[in-house]
Amino acid sequence: MGTPLFNSSQDISLPLAAVYLKSFLAENRPAIRFTYHPRRLYEAEGQQRSLNELVQDGDVVLTSCSTADSSDAQRILEVAKAAGKVTAVGGIYPRFCHSSILDWGTADYVCTGEGERAFVEILDQVSGLTGTAPIAGVATPQMPRPTSAKLMDLSLLPAPDYSEFPIERFAKYMNSAYILATRGCPAPCHFCTSARLYGYSYRMRPVSHVIREIRDLHDRGFRKITMADDTVLVNETWASELFAELSRCNPGVRLKVRARADELSSELLRLMVDAGVEVVQFGVESIRLSTRTSMHKRLEQDAIERAFDLVLSNDGICANPLYMLAYPGEEWDDLDANCDFIARMGQDRRVITYISFTTPYPGTGFARSLGRSGGVLMTKDLKYYTNKFPVFIPGSMLDGGVEHALARLVATFDDVADCVNQSFPTQRRIPPEFFEELEVQTIGS
């Protein structure tokens, strides 16, 4: 079966957003040149290319960012603006914090939703084809409160075009290529930012388009592909068609997919195994029903046990459960019960565990709701907002004080991380610099 870890050993991979944007732009505005600069790849290859040099390649400089790399995006926009460029930014952090980005004073356009149509409309404004009317899903200094944009019909998206991307150079660092067969998730989990990005919608690409993309990536040398969808099984009819077709024409790739635990069935697992699926990822978050209820995660206890049974009853396939520690309202007994379950299930060599810490991402409703439940933020440095650091401790765990709670939380994490196979084995210990840079902030009363 080979290694079940589809994660790249280094944080170097070709972002889907760039590929999809470039492909959409090539079909809709073919006269516009799109240049992508893979800065992390440059650094890995030993190339010394400054931002001042890179931003000279275009009239419009576009970047995207998560919360953790927002400071890097800010630096890119500052350099681009100083060079006299029009600037635009998108991604999950701009979705929730567009006002903060506008406060930087260096962003002309902030995309708060899907990028394809918005980017074309931005470029039409920049090139003078249209006036300066507000663009749905885009915040600007003149229009800081964007209206919602109509969601894309995924069947109208062109096939991803990798021809002008250094995919072969990326392949040296990528253990897996990535595709998106769907967008969105209808589940109401309170901590999730991705579902809110798409307004709890769920849309599927045509099966033939997904198969074509998988074949293209195989032809480019990839033998592992991660379906980066939030969940791929919402529409059982579509999913059955996809995996049945893959079982007939898989060109020779192994797949990692993500699904909700209560969406799995024996029939779907059989199709997925035949299609080449090697890893099934699903969220458990907490073994305690009370914690899952407070998360608004509608997942029954028997569905969790059944998901493990279904996946592990198929030879050659691994379970990749996700867990979350220190959720608001969680008591130490809840945490200990969760970690006991994690350790017990993680003894199976085909269970690859992902352990995260509750992370209140700025600008989200979840972060705002913490004022009612209380707790402490251990740091406001956004580079630690990756869910791999204990940036938040709920008030329900602070009976012995902040220092005691942090020490106990980290010790519990260390203990359970040492006895399971982790998705990110290099993250089994929280690096010392996190503890050296703490800046505690009390939330609520």
Short mmCIF file of C-alpha atoms in Angstrom, two decimals:
data_model
loop_
_atom_site.label_atom_id
_atom_site.label_comp_id
_atom_site.label_asym_id
_atom_site.label_seq_id
_atom_site.Cartn_x
_atom_site.Cartn_y
_atom_site.Cartn_z
CA MET A 1 0.00 0.00 0.00
CA GLY A 2 2.92 2.35 0.56
CA THR A 3 2.89 5.36 2.81
CA PRO A 4 -0.60 6.57 3.76
CA LEU A 5 0.61 10.11 4.27
CA PHE A 6 -0.49 12.22 1.34
CA ASN A 7 0.78 15.42 2.97
CA SER A 8 3.83 17.07 1.44
CA SER A 9 6.91 17.02 3.63
CA GLN A 10 7.41 20.73 2.97
CA ASP A 11 4.85 23.50 2.67
CA ILE A 12 5.43 23.78 -1.05
CA SER A 13 2.59 23.00 -3.42
CA LEU A 14 0.91 24.50 -6.43
CA PRO A 15 -2.19 26.35 -5.16
CA LEU A 16 -5.43 25.43 -6.85
CA ALA A 17 -6.67 29.03 -6.68
CA ALA A 18 -3.94 30.20 -9.05
CA VAL A 19 -4.59 27.37 -11.50
CA TYR A 20 -8.36 27.87 -11.54
CA LEU A 21 -8.10 31.67 -11.83
CA LYS A 22 -5.60 31.51 -14.65
CA SER A 23 -7.70 28.93 -16.53
CA PHE A 24 -10.89 30.98 -16.14
CA LEU A 25 -9.14 34.15 -17.22
CA ALA A 26 -7.60 32.47 -20.28
CA GLU A 27 -11.05 31.43 -21.48
CA ASN A 28 -12.85 34.70 -20.71
CA ARG A 29 -10.14 37.34 -21.25
CA PRO A 30 -7.50 35.64 -23.42
CA ALA A 31 -5.71 38.89 -24.22
CA ILE A 32 -4.66 39.34 -20.58
CA ARG A 33 -1.37 37.76 -19.53
CA PHE A 34 -1.36 35.90 -16.19
CA THR A 35 2.03 35.33 -14.54
CA TYR A 36 2.37 33.23 -11.40
CA HIS A 37 5.39 33.57 -9.13
CA PRO A 38 5.85 30.57 -6.77
CA ARG A 39 7.91 32.28 -4.08
CA ARG A 40 8.19 29.23 -1.80
CA LEU A 41 9.36 27.13 -4.71
CA TYR A 42 11.94 29.77 -5.59
CA GLU A 43 13.26 29.70 -2.04
CA ALA A 44 13.41 25.89 -1.98
CA GLU A 45 15.40 25.93 -5.22
CA GLY A 46 17.81 28.51 -3.85
CA GLN A 47 16.66 31.36 -6.07
CA GLN A 48 17.00 34.82 -4.58
CA ARG A 49 14.15 36.85 -6.05
CA SER A 50 12.97 39.90 -4.14
CA LEU A 51 9.39 41.11 -3.97
CA ASN A 52 10.51 44.37 -5.56
CA GLU A 53 11.59 42.37 -8.60
CA LEU A 54 8.55 40.09 -8.76
CA VAL A 55 5.88 42.79 -8.62
CA GLN A 56 7.30 44.46 -11.74
CA ASP A 57 5.85 41.70 -13.96
CA GLY A 58 2.29 43.03 -14.07
CA ASP A 59 -0.01 46.01 -13.88
CA VAL A 60 -2.15 44.23 -11.29
CA VAL A 61 -0.60 42.30 -8.40
CA LEU A 62 -2.85 39.62 -6.95
CA THR A 63 -2.21 37.48 -3.87
CA SER A 64 -4.28 35.31 -1.55
CA CYS A 65 -3.90 34.34 2.06
CA SER A 66 -5.06 32.30 4.99
CA THR A 67 -5.12 33.81 8.46
CA ALA A 68 -1.66 32.49 9.31
CA ASP A 69 0.05 33.99 6.26
CA SER A 70 -1.86 37.29 6.22
CA SER A 71 1.24 39.22 7.32
CA ASP A 72 3.05 37.91 4.25
CA ALA A 73 0.17 39.05 2.05
CA GLN A 74 0.32 42.48 3.69
CA ARG A 75 4.01 42.72 2.84
CA ILE A 76 3.34 41.79 -0.81
CA LEU A 77 0.62 44.43 -1.11
CA GLU A 78 2.85 47.08 0.47
CA VAL A 79 5.66 46.43 -2.01
CA ALA A 80 3.27 46.30 -4.95
CA LYS A 81 1.55 49.53 -3.96
CA ALA A 82 4.90 51.27 -3.50
CA ALA A 83 5.73 50.20 -7.06
CA GLY A 84 2.53 51.86 -8.33
CA LYS A 85 0.60 48.67 -9.02
CA VAL A 86 -3.12 47.99 -8.68
CA THR A 87 -3.51 45.45 -5.88
CA ALA A 88 -6.04 42.69 -5.18
CA VAL A 89 -6.27 39.97 -2.54
CA GLY A 90 -8.53 36.98 -1.89
CA GLY A 91 -8.69 33.86 0.25
CA ILE A 92 -10.18 32.74 3.52
CA TYR A 93 -8.75 35.59 5.65
CA PRO A 94 -10.12 38.30 3.32
CA ARG A 95 -13.51 36.56 3.47
CA PHE A 96 -13.84 37.32 7.18
CA CYS A 97 -11.47 40.24 7.70
CA HIS A 98 -11.85 42.45 4.62
CA SER A 99 -12.18 45.53 6.85
CA SER A 100 -8.83 44.78 8.49
CA ILE A 101 -7.22 44.41 5.09
CA LEU A 102 -8.68 47.70 3.87
CA ASP A 103 -7.20 49.29 7.00
CA TRP A 104 -3.75 48.29 5.74
CA GLY A 105 -4.23 50.98 3.10
CA THR A 106 -2.56 48.92 0.37
CA ALA A 107 -5.42 46.86 -1.12
CA ASP A 108 -7.47 48.26 -4.00
CA TYR A 109 -9.73 45.19 -4.19
CA VAL A 110 -10.53 42.57 -1.54
CA CYS A 111 -12.38 39.51 -2.81
CA THR A 112 -14.67 38.05 -0.14
CA GLY A 113 -16.04 35.06 -2.07
CA GLU A 114 -15.26 32.95 -5.12
CA GLY A 115 -12.57 34.53 -7.22
CA GLU A 116 -13.17 33.66 -10.87
CA ARG A 117 -15.99 36.01 -11.83
CA ALA A 118 -14.89 38.69 -9.36
CA PHE A 119 -11.36 38.76 -10.76
CA VAL A 120 -12.59 39.19 -14.32
CA GLU A 121 -14.79 42.12 -13.23
CA ILE A 122 -11.86 43.67 -11.35
CA LEU A 123 -9.69 43.49 -14.45
CA ASP A 124 -12.47 44.94 -16.59
CA GLN A 125 -12.54 47.94 -14.26
CA VAL A 126 -8.77 48.30 -14.24
CA SER A 127 -8.57 48.14 -18.03
CA GLY A 128 -11.39 50.68 -18.43
CA LEU A 129 -13.88 48.31 -20.05
CA THR A 130 -16.39 49.07 -17.30
CA GLY A 131 -16.99 51.86 -14.84
CA THR A 132 -16.31 51.91 -11.13
CA ALA A 133 -19.62 50.47 -9.99
CA PRO A 134 -19.50 48.10 -6.98
CA ILE A 135 -18.53 44.51 -7.76
CA ALA A 136 -20.50 41.82 -5.95
CA GLY A 137 -18.27 39.95 -3.52
CA VAL A 138 -15.52 42.59 -3.64
CA ALA A 139 -14.70 45.24 -1.01
CA THR A 140 -12.84 48.41 -1.97
CA PRO A 141 -11.81 51.54 -0.06
CA GLN A 142 -14.71 53.31 -1.77
CA MET A 143 -17.18 50.45 -1.19
CA PRO A 144 -16.05 48.78 2.07
CA ARG A 145 -19.22 46.71 2.54
CA PRO A 146 -19.49 44.26 -0.33
CA THR A 147 -22.72 42.65 -1.43
CA SER A 148 -22.87 38.87 -1.83
CA ALA A 149 -21.95 37.45 -5.21
CA LYS A 150 -23.87 34.82 -7.13
CA LEU A 151 -22.22 31.42 -6.80
CA MET A 152 -20.48 29.90 -9.79
CA ASP A 153 -22.06 27.18 -11.88
CA LEU A 154 -19.17 24.70 -11.67
CA SER A 155 -20.14 23.04 -14.95
CA LEU A 156 -19.17 26.26 -16.71
CA LEU A 157 -15.60 26.30 -15.37
CA PRO A 158 -12.93 25.47 -17.96
CA ALA A 159 -10.62 22.52 -17.51
CA PRO A 160 -7.65 23.50 -15.32
CA ASP A 161 -4.71 24.46 -17.53
CA TYR A 162 -1.32 23.63 -16.02
CA SER A 163 0.66 24.43 -19.15
CA GLU A 164 2.26 27.65 -17.86
CA PHE A 165 2.84 26.44 -14.29
CA PRO A 166 6.10 24.75 -13.22
CA ILE A 167 4.26 21.60 -12.26
CA GLU A 168 7.25 19.30 -12.78
CA ARG A 169 9.35 21.42 -10.40
CA PHE A 170 6.55 21.45 -7.84
CA ALA A 171 6.28 17.65 -8.10
CA LYS A 172 9.66 17.28 -6.41
CA TYR A 173 8.10 18.62 -3.20
CA MET A 174 4.48 17.52 -3.52
CA ASN A 175 3.64 14.05 -2.28
CA SER A 176 0.19 14.55 -3.76
CA ALA A 177 -1.53 16.74 -6.30
CA TYR A 178 -4.81 18.40 -5.31
CA ILE A 179 -8.18 18.79 -7.01
CA LEU A 180 -11.58 20.17 -6.02
CA ALA A 181 -14.47 18.10 -7.30
CA THR A 182 -17.02 20.06 -5.27
CA ARG A 183 -17.32 23.34 -3.43
CA GLY A 184 -18.94 23.96 -0.09
CA CYS A 185 -20.57 22.02 2.73
CA PRO A 186 -24.12 22.31 4.11
CA ALA A 187 -23.16 21.27 7.65
CA PRO A 188 -23.62 23.94 10.37
CA CYS A 189 -20.46 23.18 12.41
CA HIS A 190 -19.86 26.39 14.35
CA PHE A 191 -16.06 26.32 14.20
CA CYS A 192 -15.84 25.84 10.42
CA THR A 193 -14.86 28.74 8.16
CA SER A 194 -15.00 26.88 4.86
CA ALA A 195 -18.75 26.24 4.87
CA ARG A 196 -19.39 29.91 5.51
CA LEU A 197 -17.15 30.90 2.61
CA TYR A 198 -19.67 29.34 0.24
CA GLY A 199 -22.79 30.20 2.22
CA TYR A 200 -23.46 26.57 3.21
CA SER A 201 -24.03 25.72 -0.44
CA TYR A 202 -22.89 22.49 -2.05
CA ARG A 203 -22.09 22.21 -5.74
CA MET A 204 -20.52 19.43 -7.78
CA ARG A 205 -18.45 19.57 -10.94
CA PRO A 206 -19.50 17.24 -13.74
CA VAL A 207 -18.01 13.79 -13.20
CA SER A 208 -16.41 13.83 -16.65
CA HIS A 209 -14.56 17.05 -15.76
CA VAL A 210 -13.16 15.53 -12.58
CA ILE A 211 -12.02 12.38 -14.38
CA ARG A 212 -10.33 14.48 -17.07
CA GLU A 213 -8.42 16.47 -14.45
CA ILE A 214 -7.27 13.30 -12.68
CA ARG A 215 -6.01 11.89 -15.96
CA ASP A 216 -4.19 15.13 -16.75
CA LEU A 217 -2.41 15.11 -13.38
CA HIS A 218 -1.49 11.45 -13.86
CA ASP A 219 -0.03 12.28 -17.28
CA ARG A 220 2.04 14.95 -15.53
CA GLY A 221 3.59 12.38 -13.25
CA PHE A 222 1.41 12.37 -10.14
CA ARG A 223 0.48 9.01 -8.66
CA LYS A 224 -1.30 10.38 -5.56
CA ILE A 225 -4.16 12.86 -5.63
CA THR A 226 -5.94 14.49 -2.72
CA MET A 227 -9.54 15.51 -3.25
CA ALA A 228 -9.44 18.68 -1.15
CA ASP A 229 -13.23 18.97 -0.91
CA ASP A 230 -14.77 19.63 2.50
CA THR A 231 -16.82 16.50 1.92
CA VAL A 232 -17.25 14.52 -1.27
CA LEU A 233 -20.30 12.43 -0.35
CA VAL A 234 -23.10 14.95 0.23
CA ASN A 235 -24.80 13.95 -3.01
CA GLU A 236 -24.70 10.15 -2.90
CA THR A 237 -25.87 9.73 -6.51
CA TRP A 238 -23.14 11.98 -7.87
CA ALA A 239 -20.47 10.44 -5.61
CA SER A 240 -21.48 6.91 -6.64
CA GLU A 241 -21.21 7.90 -10.29
CA LEU A 242 -17.78 9.47 -9.73
CA PHE A 243 -16.26 6.50 -7.93
CA ALA A 244 -17.90 3.96 -10.24
CA GLU A 245 -16.41 5.75 -13.23
CA LEU A 246 -13.01 5.92 -11.53
CA SER A 247 -13.15 2.21 -10.79
CA ARG A 248 -13.47 1.65 -14.55
CA CYS A 249 -10.89 4.14 -15.78
CA ASN A 250 -8.48 5.10 -13.00
CA PRO A 251 -5.22 5.73 -14.87
CA GLY A 252 -3.13 4.56 -11.93
CA VAL A 253 -3.51 7.05 -9.07
CA ARG A 254 -4.24 6.56 -5.38
CA LEU A 255 -6.71 8.94 -3.79
CA LYS A 256 -7.30 10.63 -0.46
CA VAL A 257 -10.86 11.86 0.13
CA ARG A 258 -12.74 13.61 2.91
CA ALA A 259 -16.30 12.87 4.03
CA ARG A 260 -18.55 13.21 7.02
CA ALA A 261 -18.56 10.10 9.20
CA ASP A 262 -22.33 9.71 8.87
CA GLU A 263 -22.14 9.86 5.06
CA LEU A 264 -20.11 6.65 4.78
CA SER A 265 -21.79 3.40 3.83
CA SER A 266 -20.57 -0.07 2.94
CA GLU A 267 -21.62 0.38 -0.68
CA LEU A 268 -19.85 3.72 -1.04
CA LEU A 269 -16.72 2.34 0.65
CA ARG A 270 -16.70 -0.59 -1.78
CA LEU A 271 -16.91 1.80 -4.73
CA MET A 272 -14.21 4.03 -3.25
CA VAL A 273 -11.81 1.14 -2.73
CA ASP A 274 -12.39 -0.05 -6.30
CA ALA A 275 -11.79 3.53 -7.49
CA GLY A 276 -8.35 3.70 -5.88
CA VAL A 277 -9.14 5.50 -2.63
CA GLU A 278 -6.38 4.84 -0.09
CA VAL A 279 -7.22 7.31 2.71
CA VAL A 280 -10.63 8.40 4.02
CA GLN A 281 -10.57 11.48 6.23
CA PHE A 282 -13.52 12.28 8.51
CA GLY A 283 -14.12 14.59 11.42
CA VAL A 284 -14.76 13.20 14.89
CA GLU A 285 -13.73 16.38 16.75
CA SER A 286 -14.78 14.99 20.15
CA ILE A 287 -16.01 11.64 21.40
CA ARG A 288 -18.25 13.49 23.86
CA LEU A 289 -21.72 14.17 22.50
CA SER A 290 -22.07 17.27 24.70
CA THR A 291 -19.02 18.84 23.07
CA ARG A 292 -20.19 17.99 19.55
CA THR A 293 -23.59 19.45 20.37
CA SER A 294 -22.02 22.74 21.43
CA MET A 295 -20.09 22.67 18.15
CA HIS A 296 -23.40 22.34 16.25
CA LYS A 297 -21.88 19.20 14.78
CA ARG A 298 -24.80 16.90 14.06
CA LEU A 299 -23.03 13.58 14.44
CA GLU A 300 -24.36 10.72 16.52
CA GLN A 301 -22.12 8.50 18.62
CA ASP A 302 -22.85 5.33 16.70
CA ALA A 303 -21.95 7.07 13.42
CA ILE A 304 -18.38 7.57 14.68
CA GLU A 305 -17.92 3.93 15.65
CA ARG A 306 -19.52 2.82 12.41
CA ALA A 307 -17.23 5.03 10.33
CA PHE A 308 -14.15 3.39 11.83
CA ASP A 309 -15.66 -0.07 11.36
CA LEU A 310 -16.59 0.60 7.74
CA VAL A 311 -13.22 2.01 6.73
CA LEU A 312 -11.07 -0.50 8.59
CA SER A 313 -13.08 -3.48 7.37
CA ASN A 314 -11.67 -2.77 3.89
CA ASP A 315 -8.09 -3.95 3.39
CA GLY A 316 -5.75 -1.42 1.82
CA ILE A 317 -7.56 1.68 3.03
CA CYS A 318 -6.74 3.94 5.99
CA ALA A 319 -8.88 6.02 8.32
CA ASN A 320 -7.75 9.61 8.91
CA PRO A 321 -9.87 10.92 11.82
CA LEU A 322 -9.74 14.58 12.83
CA TYR A 323 -10.02 15.72 16.44
CA MET A 324 -10.24 19.11 18.13
CA LEU A 325 -9.03 19.88 21.65
CA ALA A 326 -10.17 22.57 24.13
CA TYR A 327 -13.53 23.59 22.68
CA PRO A 328 -15.61 26.19 24.59
CA GLY A 329 -17.48 24.53 27.43
CA GLU A 330 -15.25 21.45 27.39
CA GLU A 331 -14.19 20.24 30.84
CA TRP A 332 -10.99 18.37 31.64
CA ASP A 333 -12.96 15.13 31.96
CA ASP A 334 -14.24 15.65 28.41
CA LEU A 335 -10.74 16.29 27.12
CA ASP A 336 -9.34 13.24 28.89
CA ALA A 337 -12.13 11.03 27.52
CA ASN A 338 -11.47 12.34 24.01
CA CYS A 339 -7.73 11.72 24.28
CA ASP A 340 -8.31 8.21 25.67
CA PHE A 341 -10.44 7.48 22.61
CA ILE A 342 -7.84 9.00 20.27
CA ALA A 343 -5.10 6.84 21.80
CA ARG A 344 -7.21 3.67 21.71
CA MET A 345 -8.31 4.04 18.09
CA GLY A 346 -4.85 5.24 17.05
CA GLN A 347 -3.22 1.95 17.97
CA ASP A 348 -4.38 0.50 14.66
CA ARG A 349 -1.61 1.01 12.11
CA ARG A 350 -4.24 2.01 9.52
CA VAL A 351 -5.51 4.92 11.60
CA ILE A 352 -3.62 8.12 10.85
CA THR A 353 -4.65 10.75 13.38
CA TYR A 354 -4.93 14.51 12.99
CA ILE A 355 -5.15 16.43 16.27
CA SER A 356 -6.00 20.12 16.18
CA PHE A 357 -6.53 22.85 18.74
CA THR A 358 -9.64 25.01 18.80
CA THR A 359 -8.78 28.16 16.87
CA PRO A 360 -11.05 31.24 16.92
CA TYR A 361 -10.19 32.75 13.55
CA PRO A 362 -10.54 36.56 13.57
CA GLY A 363 -13.68 38.00 12.03
CA THR A 364 -15.72 34.81 12.32
CA GLY A 365 -18.98 34.40 14.20
CA PHE A 366 -17.31 31.71 16.26
CA ALA A 367 -14.62 34.12 17.46
CA ARG A 368 -17.25 36.71 18.34
CA SER A 369 -19.32 34.15 20.26
CA LEU A 370 -16.49 33.51 22.72
CA GLY A 371 -17.45 36.63 24.61
CA ARG A 372 -20.39 34.67 26.02
CA SER A 373 -18.44 31.58 27.08
CA GLY A 374 -15.19 33.25 28.11
CA GLY A 375 -11.62 32.04 27.96
CA VAL A 376 -8.19 33.35 27.07
CA LEU A 377 -6.30 33.93 23.85
CA MET A 378 -2.71 32.89 24.38
CA THR A 379 -1.47 35.00 21.48
CA LYS A 380 -2.77 37.44 18.89
CA ASP A 381 0.10 36.64 16.52
CA LEU A 382 -1.77 35.29 13.51
CA LYS A 383 1.12 33.15 12.30
CA TYR A 384 0.07 30.66 15.01
CA TYR A 385 -3.53 30.45 13.78
CA THR A 386 -3.06 27.17 11.94
CA ASN A 387 -4.99 24.93 14.43
CA LYS A 388 -1.67 23.27 15.36
CA PHE A 389 -1.09 25.61 18.34
CA PRO A 390 -3.08 26.06 21.58
CA VAL A 391 -3.93 29.70 20.87
CA PHE A 392 -7.17 29.50 22.88
CA ILE A 393 -8.14 27.96 26.23
CA PRO A 394 -11.83 27.99 27.22
CA GLY A 395 -12.98 29.44 30.52
CA SER A 396 -14.24 26.00 31.55
CA MET A 397 -10.61 24.83 31.82
CA LEU A 398 -9.19 27.78 33.73
CA ASP A 399 -10.08 26.73 37.29
CA GLY A 400 -6.38 26.32 38.14
CA GLY A 401 -5.20 29.45 36.32
CA VAL A 402 -3.90 30.13 32.83
CA GLU A 403 -0.38 28.74 33.24
CA HIS A 404 -1.65 25.51 34.78
CA ALA A 405 -4.27 25.10 32.03
CA LEU A 406 -1.74 25.64 29.24
CA ALA A 407 0.75 23.23 30.78
CA ARG A 408 -1.89 20.56 31.28
CA LEU A 409 -3.31 21.00 27.77
CA VAL A 410 0.12 20.73 26.15
CA ALA A 411 1.08 17.72 28.32
CA THR A 412 -2.15 15.95 27.35
CA PHE A 413 -1.50 16.67 23.68
CA ASP A 414 2.08 15.43 23.94
CA ASP A 415 1.00 12.21 25.65
CA VAL A 416 -1.59 11.28 23.07
CA ALA A 417 0.52 12.47 20.11
CA ASP A 418 3.30 10.10 21.12
CA CYS A 419 1.10 7.02 20.89
CA VAL A 420 -0.65 7.51 17.55
CA ASN A 421 0.31 7.77 13.90
CA GLN A 422 -0.14 11.44 13.08
CA SER A 423 -0.93 13.08 9.76
CA PHE A 424 1.86 15.56 10.51
CA PRO A 425 4.50 13.60 12.48
CA THR A 426 6.77 16.65 12.63
CA GLN A 427 4.10 18.44 14.68
CA ARG A 428 4.24 16.08 17.65
CA ARG A 429 5.74 18.83 19.77
CA ILE A 430 4.77 22.49 19.91
CA PRO A 431 7.94 24.48 19.14
CA PRO A 432 9.49 26.49 21.99
CA GLU A 433 9.11 29.83 20.24
CA PHE A 434 5.33 29.63 20.69
CA PHE A 435 5.72 29.68 24.47
CA GLU A 436 8.29 32.47 24.28
CA GLU A 437 5.92 34.80 22.43
CA LEU A 438 2.72 34.45 24.47
CA GLU A 439 0.56 37.52 25.01
CA VAL A 440 -2.46 36.46 27.05
CA GLN A 441 -5.78 38.22 26.48
CA THR A 442 -8.90 37.48 28.54
CA ILE A 443 -12.17 37.01 26.60
CA GLY A 444 -15.56 37.69 28.16
CA SER A 445 -16.35 38.00 31.85
#
